[in-house]
CSV table of C-alpha atoms and ligand atoms in Angstrom, one decimal:
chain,number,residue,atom,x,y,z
G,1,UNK,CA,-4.6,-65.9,-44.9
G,2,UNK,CA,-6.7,-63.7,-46.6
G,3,UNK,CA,-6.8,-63.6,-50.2
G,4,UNK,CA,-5.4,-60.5,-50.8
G,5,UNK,CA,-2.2,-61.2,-49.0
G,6,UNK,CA,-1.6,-64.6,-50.7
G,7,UNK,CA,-1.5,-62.8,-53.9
G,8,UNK,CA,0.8,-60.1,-52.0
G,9,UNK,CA,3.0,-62.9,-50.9
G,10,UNK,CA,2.9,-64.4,-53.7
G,11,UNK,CA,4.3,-61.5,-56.1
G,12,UNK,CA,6.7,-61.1,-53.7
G,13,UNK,CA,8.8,-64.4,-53.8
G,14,UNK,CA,8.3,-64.0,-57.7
G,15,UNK,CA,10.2,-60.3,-56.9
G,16,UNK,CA,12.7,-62.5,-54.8
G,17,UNK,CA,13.1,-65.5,-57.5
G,18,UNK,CA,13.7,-62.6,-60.0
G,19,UNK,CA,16.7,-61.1,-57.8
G,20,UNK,CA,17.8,-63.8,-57.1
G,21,UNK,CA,19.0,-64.7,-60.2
G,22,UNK,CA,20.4,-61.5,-61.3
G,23,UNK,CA,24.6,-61.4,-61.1
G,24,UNK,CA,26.9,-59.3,-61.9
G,25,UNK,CA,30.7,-59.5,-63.7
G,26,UNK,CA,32.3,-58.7,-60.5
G,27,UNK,CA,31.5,-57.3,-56.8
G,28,UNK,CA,29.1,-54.8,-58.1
G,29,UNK,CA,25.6,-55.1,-57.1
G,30,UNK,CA,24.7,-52.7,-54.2
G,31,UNK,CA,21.7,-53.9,-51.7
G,32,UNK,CA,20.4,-51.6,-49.5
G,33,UNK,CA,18.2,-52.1,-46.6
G,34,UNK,CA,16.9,-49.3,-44.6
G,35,UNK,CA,14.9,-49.6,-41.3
G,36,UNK,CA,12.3,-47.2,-40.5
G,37,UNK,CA,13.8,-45.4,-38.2
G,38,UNK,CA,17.3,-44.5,-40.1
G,39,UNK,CA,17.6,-41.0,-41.1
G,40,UNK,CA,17.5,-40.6,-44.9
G,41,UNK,CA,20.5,-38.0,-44.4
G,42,UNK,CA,22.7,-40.5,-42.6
G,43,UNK,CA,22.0,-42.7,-45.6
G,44,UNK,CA,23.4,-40.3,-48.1
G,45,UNK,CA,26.5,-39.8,-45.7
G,46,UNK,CA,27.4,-43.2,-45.9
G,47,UNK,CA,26.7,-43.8,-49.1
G,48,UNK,CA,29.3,-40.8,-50.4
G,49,UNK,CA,31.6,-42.4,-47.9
G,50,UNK,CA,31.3,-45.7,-50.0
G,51,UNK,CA,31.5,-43.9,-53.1
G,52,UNK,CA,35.1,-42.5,-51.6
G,53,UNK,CA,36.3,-46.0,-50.8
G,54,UNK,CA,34.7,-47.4,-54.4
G,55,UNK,CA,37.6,-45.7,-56.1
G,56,UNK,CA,40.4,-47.9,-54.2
G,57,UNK,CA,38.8,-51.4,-56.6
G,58,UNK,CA,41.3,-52.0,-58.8
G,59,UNK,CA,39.6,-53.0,-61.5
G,60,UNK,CA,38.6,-50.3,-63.9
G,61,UNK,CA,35.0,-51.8,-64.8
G,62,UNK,CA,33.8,-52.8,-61.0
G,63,UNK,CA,35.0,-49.5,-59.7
G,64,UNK,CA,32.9,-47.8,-62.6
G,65,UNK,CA,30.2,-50.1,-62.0
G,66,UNK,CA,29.9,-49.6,-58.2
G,67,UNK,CA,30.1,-45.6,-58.8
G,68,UNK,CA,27.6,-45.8,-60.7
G,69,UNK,CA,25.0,-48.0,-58.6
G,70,UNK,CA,26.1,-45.6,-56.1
G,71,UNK,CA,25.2,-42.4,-58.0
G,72,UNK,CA,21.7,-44.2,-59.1
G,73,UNK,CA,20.5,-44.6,-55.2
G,74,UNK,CA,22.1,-41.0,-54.4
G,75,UNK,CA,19.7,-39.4,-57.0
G,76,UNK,CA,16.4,-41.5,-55.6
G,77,UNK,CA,17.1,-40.9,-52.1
G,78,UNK,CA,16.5,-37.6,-53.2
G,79,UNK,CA,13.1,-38.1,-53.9
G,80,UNK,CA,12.3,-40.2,-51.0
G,81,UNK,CA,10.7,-37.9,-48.4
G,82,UNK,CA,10.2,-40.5,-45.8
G,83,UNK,CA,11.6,-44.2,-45.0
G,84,UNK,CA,8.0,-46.1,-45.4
G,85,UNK,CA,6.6,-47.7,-42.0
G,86,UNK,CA,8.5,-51.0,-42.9
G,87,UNK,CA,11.4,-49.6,-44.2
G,88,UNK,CA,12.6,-49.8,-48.1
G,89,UNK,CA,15.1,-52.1,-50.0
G,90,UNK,CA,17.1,-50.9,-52.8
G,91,UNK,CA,19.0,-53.3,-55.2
G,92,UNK,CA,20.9,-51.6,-57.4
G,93,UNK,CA,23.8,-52.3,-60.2
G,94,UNK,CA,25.0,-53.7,-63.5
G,95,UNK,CA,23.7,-57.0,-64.0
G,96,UNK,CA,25.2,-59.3,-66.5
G,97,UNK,CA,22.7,-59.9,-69.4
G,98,UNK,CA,24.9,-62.1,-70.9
G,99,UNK,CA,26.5,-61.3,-74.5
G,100,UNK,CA,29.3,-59.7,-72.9
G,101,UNK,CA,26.7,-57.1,-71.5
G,102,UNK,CA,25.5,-55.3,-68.5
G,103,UNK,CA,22.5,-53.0,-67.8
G,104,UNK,CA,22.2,-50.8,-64.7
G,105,UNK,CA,18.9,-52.3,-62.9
G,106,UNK,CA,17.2,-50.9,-60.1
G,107,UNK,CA,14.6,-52.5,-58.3
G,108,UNK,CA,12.8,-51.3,-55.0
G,109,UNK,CA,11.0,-53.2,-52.3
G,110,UNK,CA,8.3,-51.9,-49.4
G,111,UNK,CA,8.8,-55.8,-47.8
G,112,UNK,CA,6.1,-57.2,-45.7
G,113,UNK,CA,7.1,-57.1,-42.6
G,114,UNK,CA,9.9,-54.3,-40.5
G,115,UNK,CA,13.4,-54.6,-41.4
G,116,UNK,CA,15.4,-54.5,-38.5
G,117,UNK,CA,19.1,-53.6,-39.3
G,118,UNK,CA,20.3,-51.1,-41.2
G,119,UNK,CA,22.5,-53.1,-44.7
G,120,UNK,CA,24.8,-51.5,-47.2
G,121,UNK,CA,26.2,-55.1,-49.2
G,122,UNK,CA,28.1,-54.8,-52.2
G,123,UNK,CA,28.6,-58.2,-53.7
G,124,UNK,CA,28.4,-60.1,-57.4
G,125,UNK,CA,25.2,-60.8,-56.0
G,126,UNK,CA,22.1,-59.0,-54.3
G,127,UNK,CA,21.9,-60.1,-50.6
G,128,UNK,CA,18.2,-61.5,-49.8
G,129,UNK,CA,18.5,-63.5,-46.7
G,130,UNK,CA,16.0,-60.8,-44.4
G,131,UNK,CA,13.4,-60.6,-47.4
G,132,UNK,CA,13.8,-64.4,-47.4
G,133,UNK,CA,13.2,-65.2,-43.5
G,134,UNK,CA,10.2,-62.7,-43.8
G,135,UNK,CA,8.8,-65.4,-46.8
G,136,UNK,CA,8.3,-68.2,-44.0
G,137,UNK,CA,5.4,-68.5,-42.4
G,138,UNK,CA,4.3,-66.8,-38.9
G,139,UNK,CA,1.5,-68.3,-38.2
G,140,UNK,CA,0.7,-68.1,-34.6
G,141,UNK,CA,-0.6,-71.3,-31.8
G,142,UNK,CA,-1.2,-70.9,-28.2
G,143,UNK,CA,1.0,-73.5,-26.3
G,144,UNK,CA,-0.5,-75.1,-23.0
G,145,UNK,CA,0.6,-77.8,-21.2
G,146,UNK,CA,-0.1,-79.1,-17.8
G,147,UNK,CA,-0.9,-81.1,-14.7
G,148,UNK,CA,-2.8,-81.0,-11.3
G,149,UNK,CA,0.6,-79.5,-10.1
G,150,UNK,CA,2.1,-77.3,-12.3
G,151,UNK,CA,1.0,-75.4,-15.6
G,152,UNK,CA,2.7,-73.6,-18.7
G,153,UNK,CA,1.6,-71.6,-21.7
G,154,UNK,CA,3.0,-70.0,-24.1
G,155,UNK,CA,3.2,-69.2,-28.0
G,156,UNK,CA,4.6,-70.6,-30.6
G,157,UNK,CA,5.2,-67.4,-33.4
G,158,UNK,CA,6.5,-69.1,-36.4
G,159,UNK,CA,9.2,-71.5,-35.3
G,160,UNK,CA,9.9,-69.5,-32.1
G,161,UNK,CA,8.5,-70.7,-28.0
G,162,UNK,CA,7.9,-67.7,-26.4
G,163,UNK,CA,6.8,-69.0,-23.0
G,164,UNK,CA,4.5,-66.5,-20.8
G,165,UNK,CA,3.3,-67.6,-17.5
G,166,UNK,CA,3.7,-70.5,-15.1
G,167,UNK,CA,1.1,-71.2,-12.7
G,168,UNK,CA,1.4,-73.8,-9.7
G,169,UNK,CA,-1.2,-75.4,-7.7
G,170,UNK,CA,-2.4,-75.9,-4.3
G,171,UNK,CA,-4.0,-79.0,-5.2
G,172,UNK,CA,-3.4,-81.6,-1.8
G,173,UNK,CA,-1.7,-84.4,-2.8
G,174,UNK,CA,-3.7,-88.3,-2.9
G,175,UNK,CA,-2.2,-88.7,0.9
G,176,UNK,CA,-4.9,-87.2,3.2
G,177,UNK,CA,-4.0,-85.7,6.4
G,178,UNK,CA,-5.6,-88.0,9.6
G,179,UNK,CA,-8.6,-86.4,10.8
G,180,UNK,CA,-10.1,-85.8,7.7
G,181,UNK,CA,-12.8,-88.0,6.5
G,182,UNK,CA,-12.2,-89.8,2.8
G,183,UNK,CA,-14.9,-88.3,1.6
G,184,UNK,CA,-14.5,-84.7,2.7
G,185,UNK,CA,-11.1,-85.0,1.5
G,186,UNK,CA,-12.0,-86.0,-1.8
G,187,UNK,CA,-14.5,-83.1,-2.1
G,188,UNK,CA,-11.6,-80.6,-1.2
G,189,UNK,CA,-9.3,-82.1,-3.7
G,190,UNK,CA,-11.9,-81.5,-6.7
G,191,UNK,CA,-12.6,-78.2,-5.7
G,192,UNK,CA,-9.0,-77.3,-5.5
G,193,UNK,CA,-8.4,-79.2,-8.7
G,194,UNK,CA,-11.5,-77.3,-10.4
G,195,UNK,CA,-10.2,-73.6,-9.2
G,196,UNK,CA,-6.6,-74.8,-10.5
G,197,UNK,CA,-7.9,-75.2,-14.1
G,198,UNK,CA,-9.5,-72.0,-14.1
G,199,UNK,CA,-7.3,-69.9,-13.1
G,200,UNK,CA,-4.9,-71.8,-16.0
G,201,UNK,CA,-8.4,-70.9,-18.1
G,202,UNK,CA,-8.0,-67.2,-17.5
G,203,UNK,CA,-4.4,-66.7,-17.9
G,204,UNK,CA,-4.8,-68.7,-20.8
G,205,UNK,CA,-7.1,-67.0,-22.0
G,206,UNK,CA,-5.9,-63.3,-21.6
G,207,UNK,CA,-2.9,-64.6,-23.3
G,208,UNK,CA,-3.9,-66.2,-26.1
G,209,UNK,CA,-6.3,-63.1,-26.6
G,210,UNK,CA,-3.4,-60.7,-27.1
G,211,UNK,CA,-3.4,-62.0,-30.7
G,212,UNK,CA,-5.3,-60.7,-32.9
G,213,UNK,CA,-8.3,-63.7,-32.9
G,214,UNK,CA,-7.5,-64.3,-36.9
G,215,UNK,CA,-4.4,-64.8,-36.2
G,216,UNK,CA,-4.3,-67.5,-34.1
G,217,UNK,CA,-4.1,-70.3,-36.0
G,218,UNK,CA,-4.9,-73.1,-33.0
G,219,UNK,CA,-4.8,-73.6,-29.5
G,220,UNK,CA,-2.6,-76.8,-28.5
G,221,UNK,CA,-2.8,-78.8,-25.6
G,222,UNK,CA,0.1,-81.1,-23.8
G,223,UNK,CA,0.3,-82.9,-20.3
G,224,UNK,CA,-0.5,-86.3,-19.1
G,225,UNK,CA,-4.0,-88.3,-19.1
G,226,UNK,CA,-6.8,-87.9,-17.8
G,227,UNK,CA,-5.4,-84.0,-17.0
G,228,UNK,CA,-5.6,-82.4,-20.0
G,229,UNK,CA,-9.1,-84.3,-21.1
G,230,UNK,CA,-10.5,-82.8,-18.1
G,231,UNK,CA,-9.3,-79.3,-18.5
G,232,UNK,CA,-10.3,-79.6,-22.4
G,233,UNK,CA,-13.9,-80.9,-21.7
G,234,UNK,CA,-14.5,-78.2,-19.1
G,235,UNK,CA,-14.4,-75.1,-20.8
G,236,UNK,CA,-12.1,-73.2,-19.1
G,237,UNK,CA,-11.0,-71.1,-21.9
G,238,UNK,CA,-12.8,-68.0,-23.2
G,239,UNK,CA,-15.6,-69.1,-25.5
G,240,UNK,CA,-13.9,-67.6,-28.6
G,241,UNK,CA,-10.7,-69.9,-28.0
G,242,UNK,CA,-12.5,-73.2,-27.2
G,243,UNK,CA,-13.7,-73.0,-31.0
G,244,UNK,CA,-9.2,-72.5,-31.8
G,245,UNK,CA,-8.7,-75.5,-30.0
G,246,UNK,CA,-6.4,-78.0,-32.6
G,247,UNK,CA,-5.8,-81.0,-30.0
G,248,UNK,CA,-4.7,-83.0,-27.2
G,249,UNK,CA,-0.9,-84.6,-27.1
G,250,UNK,CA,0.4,-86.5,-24.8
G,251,UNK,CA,3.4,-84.2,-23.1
G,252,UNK,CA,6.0,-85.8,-19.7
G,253,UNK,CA,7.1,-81.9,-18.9
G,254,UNK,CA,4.8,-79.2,-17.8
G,255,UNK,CA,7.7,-77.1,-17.4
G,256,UNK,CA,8.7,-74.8,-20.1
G,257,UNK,CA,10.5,-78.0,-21.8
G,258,UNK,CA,6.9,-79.4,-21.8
G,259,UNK,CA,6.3,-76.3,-24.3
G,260,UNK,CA,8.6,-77.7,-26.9
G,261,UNK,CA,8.0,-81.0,-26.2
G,262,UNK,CA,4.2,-80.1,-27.0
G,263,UNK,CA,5.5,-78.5,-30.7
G,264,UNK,CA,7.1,-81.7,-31.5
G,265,UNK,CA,4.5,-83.7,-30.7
G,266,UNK,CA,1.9,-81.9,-32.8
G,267,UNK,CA,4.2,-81.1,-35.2
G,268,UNK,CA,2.7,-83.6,-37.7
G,269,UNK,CA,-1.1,-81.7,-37.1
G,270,UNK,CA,0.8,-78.5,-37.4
G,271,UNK,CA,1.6,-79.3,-40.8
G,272,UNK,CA,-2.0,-80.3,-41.7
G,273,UNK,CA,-3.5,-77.6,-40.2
G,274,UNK,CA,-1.5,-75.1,-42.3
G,275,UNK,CA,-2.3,-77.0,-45.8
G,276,UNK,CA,-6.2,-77.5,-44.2
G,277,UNK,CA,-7.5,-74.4,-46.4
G,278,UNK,CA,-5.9,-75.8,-49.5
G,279,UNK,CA,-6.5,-79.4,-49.1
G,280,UNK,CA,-10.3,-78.7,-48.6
G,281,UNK,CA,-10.7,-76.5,-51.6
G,282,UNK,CA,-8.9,-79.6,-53.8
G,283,UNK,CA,-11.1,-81.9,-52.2
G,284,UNK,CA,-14.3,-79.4,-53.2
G,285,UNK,CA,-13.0,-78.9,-57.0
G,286,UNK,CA,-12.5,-83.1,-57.3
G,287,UNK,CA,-15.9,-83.5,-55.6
G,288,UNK,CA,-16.8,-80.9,-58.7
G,289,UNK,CA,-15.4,-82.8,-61.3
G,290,UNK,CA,-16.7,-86.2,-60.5
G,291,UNK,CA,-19.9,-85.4,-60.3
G,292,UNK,CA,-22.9,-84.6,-62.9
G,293,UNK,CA,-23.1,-80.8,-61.9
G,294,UNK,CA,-20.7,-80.0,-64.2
G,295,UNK,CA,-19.3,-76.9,-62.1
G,296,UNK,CA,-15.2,-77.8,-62.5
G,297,UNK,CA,-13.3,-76.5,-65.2
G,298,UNK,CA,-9.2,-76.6,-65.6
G,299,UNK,CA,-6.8,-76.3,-67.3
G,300,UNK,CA,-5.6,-72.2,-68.4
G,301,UNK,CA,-7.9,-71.6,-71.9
G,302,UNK,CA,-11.2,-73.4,-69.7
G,303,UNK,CA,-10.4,-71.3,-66.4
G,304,UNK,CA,-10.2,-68.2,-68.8
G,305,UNK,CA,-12.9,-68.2,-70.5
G,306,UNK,CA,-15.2,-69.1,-67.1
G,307,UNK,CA,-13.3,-66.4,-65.7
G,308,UNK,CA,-14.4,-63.9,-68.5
G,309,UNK,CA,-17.8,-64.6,-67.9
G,310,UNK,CA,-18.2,-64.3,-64.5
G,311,UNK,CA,-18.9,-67.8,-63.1
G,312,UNK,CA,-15.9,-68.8,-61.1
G,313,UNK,CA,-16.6,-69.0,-57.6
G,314,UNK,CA,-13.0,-69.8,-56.3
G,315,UNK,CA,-9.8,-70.0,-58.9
G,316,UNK,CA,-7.3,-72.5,-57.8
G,317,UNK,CA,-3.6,-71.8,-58.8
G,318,UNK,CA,-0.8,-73.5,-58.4
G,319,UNK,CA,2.3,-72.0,-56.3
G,320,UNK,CA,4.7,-73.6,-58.8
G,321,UNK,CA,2.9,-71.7,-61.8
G,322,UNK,CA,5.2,-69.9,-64.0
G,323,UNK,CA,3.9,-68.3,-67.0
G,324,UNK,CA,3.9,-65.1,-68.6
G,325,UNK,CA,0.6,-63.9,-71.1
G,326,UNK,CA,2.2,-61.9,-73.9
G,327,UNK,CA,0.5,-59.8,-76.4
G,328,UNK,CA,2.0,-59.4,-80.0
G,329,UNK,CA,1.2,-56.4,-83.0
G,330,UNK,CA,2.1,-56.4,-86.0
G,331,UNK,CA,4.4,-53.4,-87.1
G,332,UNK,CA,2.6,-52.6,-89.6
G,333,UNK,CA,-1.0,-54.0,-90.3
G,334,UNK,CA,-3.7,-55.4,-87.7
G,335,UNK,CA,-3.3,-58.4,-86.9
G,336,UNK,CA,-2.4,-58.9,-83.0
G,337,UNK,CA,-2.2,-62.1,-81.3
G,338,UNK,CA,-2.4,-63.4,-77.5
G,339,UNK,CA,-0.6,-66.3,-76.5
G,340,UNK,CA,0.8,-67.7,-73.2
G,341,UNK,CA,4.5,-69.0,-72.8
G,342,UNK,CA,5.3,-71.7,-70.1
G,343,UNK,CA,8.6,-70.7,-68.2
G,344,UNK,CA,10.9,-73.5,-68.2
G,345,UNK,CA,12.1,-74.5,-64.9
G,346,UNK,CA,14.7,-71.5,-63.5
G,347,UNK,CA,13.9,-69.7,-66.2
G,348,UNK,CA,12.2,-66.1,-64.5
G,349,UNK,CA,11.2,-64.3,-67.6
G,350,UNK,CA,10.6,-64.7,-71.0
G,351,UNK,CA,13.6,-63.9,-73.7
G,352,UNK,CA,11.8,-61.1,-76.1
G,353,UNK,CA,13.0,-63.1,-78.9
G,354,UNK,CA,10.4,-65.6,-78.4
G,355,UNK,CA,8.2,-63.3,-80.0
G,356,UNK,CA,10.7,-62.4,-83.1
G,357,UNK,CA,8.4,-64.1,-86.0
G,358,UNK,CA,6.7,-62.4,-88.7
G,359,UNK,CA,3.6,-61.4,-89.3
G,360,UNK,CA,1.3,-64.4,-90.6
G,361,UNK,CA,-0.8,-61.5,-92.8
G,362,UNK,CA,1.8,-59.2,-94.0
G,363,UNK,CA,5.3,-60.6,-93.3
G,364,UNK,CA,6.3,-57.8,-91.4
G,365,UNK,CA,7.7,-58.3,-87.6
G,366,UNK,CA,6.1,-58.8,-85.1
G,367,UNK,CA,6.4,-56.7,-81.4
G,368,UNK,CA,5.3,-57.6,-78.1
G,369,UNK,CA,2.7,-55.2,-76.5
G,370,UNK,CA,2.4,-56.2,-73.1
G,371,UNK,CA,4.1,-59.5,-71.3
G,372,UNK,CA,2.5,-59.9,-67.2
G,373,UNK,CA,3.1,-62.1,-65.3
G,374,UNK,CA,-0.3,-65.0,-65.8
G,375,UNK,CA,-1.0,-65.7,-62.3
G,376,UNK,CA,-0.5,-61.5,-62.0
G,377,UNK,CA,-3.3,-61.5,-65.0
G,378,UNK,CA,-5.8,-64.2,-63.8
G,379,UNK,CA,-5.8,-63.0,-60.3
G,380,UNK,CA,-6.7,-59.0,-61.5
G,381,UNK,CA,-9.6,-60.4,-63.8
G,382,UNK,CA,-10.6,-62.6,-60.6
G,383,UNK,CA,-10.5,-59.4,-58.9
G,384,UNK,CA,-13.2,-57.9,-60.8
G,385,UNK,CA,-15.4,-60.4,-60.9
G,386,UNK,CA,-15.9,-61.3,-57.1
G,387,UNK,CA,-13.9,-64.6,-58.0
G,388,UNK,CA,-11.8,-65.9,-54.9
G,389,UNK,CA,-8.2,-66.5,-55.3
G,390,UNK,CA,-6.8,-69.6,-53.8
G,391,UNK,CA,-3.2,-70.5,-53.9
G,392,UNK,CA,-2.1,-74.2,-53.8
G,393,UNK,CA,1.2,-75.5,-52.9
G,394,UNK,CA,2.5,-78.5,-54.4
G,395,UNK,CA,3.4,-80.0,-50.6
G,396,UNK,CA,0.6,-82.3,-50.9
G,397,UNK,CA,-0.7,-85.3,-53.1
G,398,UNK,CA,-4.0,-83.1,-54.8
G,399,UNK,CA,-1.9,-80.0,-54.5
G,400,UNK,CA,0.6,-81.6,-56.9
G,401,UNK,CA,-2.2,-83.3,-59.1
G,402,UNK,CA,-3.1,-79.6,-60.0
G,403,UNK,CA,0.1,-78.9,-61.0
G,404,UNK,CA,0.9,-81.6,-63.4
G,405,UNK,CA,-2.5,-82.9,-64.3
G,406,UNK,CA,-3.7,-79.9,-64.9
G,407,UNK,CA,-1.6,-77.3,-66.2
G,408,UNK,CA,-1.7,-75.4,-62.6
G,409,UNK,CA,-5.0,-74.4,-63.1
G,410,UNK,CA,-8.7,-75.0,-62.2
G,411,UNK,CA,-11.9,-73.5,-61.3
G,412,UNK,CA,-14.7,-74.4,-59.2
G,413,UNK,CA,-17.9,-73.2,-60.9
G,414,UNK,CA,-20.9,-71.0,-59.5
G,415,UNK,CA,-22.7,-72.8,-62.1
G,416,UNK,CA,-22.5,-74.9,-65.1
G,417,UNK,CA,-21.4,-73.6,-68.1
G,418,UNK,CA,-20.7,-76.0,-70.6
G,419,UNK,CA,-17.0,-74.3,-71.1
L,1,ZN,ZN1,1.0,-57.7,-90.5
């Protein structure tokens, strides 16, 4: 995954963590998901139908409520021209900010990938389940399995088998025909055997090609021994795809059962290989730290001040991260003050009362200036100093080290700066 689109998907489960905890007092918080191809106009139909049937809810303060979430998205579908290529998500309504109170929130979404079906969900609480299926991963693997006989392939998009072609053989069985010498029928065999596995090569290959080549995440083989060994060490794939290839599992079926019979099987390398990236980079920053080079740093005030000057090679944050960087003013003299506030588990942001002291100078209050979101903040300045951005889930044993031993931070250095 490019580093760009970590950070993308990353500030996108924080948008969904965020909705998702937002409720309202009753049945009163409008989603609305609209595909690219939906007419903005049929939209505004149907929502001034709802607004009709809004005023059947007997109570006074949800019908109020839901009129008014209603009136909100009727005034910015005004200003939408068009529905963006993926479609847009509006979630809309009075959300209970506790103290017997409720603020009319809006938030908008351009998700990731198309939205399909058109949604109008009124409940006590936003509906997410499309934005969260588009959150798990779709990687892609080419699927292969097969024997002298008979031959699959497919792909496996995320958790789905889409199986593509099935090829059969004329390969002559080990009974020869009388007439024929051993030997001669031997030769025959191979050959037939040879042309069999390329012409599995090129379908394979013509397949497996219709993804884009960064994409394709690995190329997984299933069928019995010595089969598959054979086809592997012949290079019958396209030269690009024998470098995808992710390895060899022992699979009965060479049928389109084989297919998911080959997932299984691999499923445990499946796994590795989509932690690989992040497992390698832990295993570069501890290689760091242990030795006398001196190029590690961690832990958030370190990895700041490395990343101010410019010699961070690759930041490492943690996926479980939850911070926010918060800067305060006095009202009334100088003094301002920068500070980062640890979110405490389910918490999503900061109360502004953690900032309600005085001024250590004057005595005066103190306001907050700015509050983002840290990994939103380290990832920017990253950004502008050719730093890559790696994101590390806590799925594994070094992945987890980073978040508990050190503060969900770390740094591998371009060079040694006694920080
Ligand atoms: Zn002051």
């Amino acid at each position: 995954m490019s580093e760009q689109s970590a950070q993308k998907k990353y500030e996108f489960k924080r948008k969904l963590e965020q909705l998702k905890s937002k409720k309202g007092r009753g049945t009163e918080l409008v989603s609305l998901y609209i595909p690219p191809d939906k007419q903005i106009s049929d939209v505004v139909s149907q929502l001034k139908v709802e607004h009709g049937q809004a005023s059947n809810i007997k109570s006074k303060v949800t019908k109020t409520n839901v009129q008014g979430a209603l009136d909100s998205l009727l005034s910015r579908l005004k200003y939408l021209e068009e529905v963006p290529e993926n479609g847009i998500v509006y979630f809309t309504g009075a959300v209970d900010i506790g103290a017997n109170k409720t603020n009319m929130e809006t938030t908008i979404i351009e998700p990731p990938q198309q939205i399909i079906t058109y949604r109008y969900h009124c409940d006590s609480r936003f509906f997410l389940e499309p934005l969260e299926a588009m959150l798990k991963e779709t990687k892609t693997y080419g699927l292969l399995v097969l024997d002298r006989r008979e031959a699959t392939i497919g792909l496996l998009v995320g958790k789905r088998i889409e199986p593509y072609r099935h090829l059969t053989s004329t390969v002559p069985g080990k009974q020869r025909k009388g007439g024929q010498s051993a030997q001669r029928f031997q030769q025959l065999r191979l050959i037939a055997i040879n042309d069999f596995y390329k012409k599995i090569g090129e379908a394979a290959s013509e397949i497996f090609m219709s993804v884009e080549l960064s994409d394709l995440a690995g190329i997984l083989i299933g069928g019995p021994s010595p089969t598959k060994e054979e086809f592997d060490s012949g290079e019958y794939l396209h030269h690009e795809l024998e470098k995808k290839k992710a390895g060899l599992f022992d699979v009965a079926y060479t049928d389109e059962s084989g297919l998911s019979e080959l997932v299984n099987a691999a499923s445990e390398r499946l796994y590795d290989i989509d932690l690989m990236e992040e497992k390698r980079a832990m295993e570069k920053f501890f290689a760091e730290l242990v030795s006398e080079s001196e190029k590690a740093a961690y832990g958030e005030e370190n990895v700041r001040k490395n990343l101010e000057i410019g010699s961070v090679e690759t930041l490492l944050i943690s996926e479980d991260l939850r911070a926010e960087r918060i800067v305060v003013n006095c009202s009334s003299c100088s003094y301002q003050n920068k500070y980062t506030l640890q979110l405490r588990a389910g918490e999503l942001t900061s109360q502004e009362s953690d900032a309600s002291n005085n001024c250590p100078n004057c005595g005066s209050p103190i306001e907050i200036r700015e509050k983002v979101d840290i990994v939103e903040e380290l990832s920017n300045l990253a950004d502008q100093m050719g730093t890559e951005v790696k994101f590390i889930s806590t799925e594994f044993e070094e992945g987890s080290q980073l978040m508990n031993a050190f503060g969900g931070l770390a740094a591998i250095l371009r060079f040694s700066t006694g920080i």
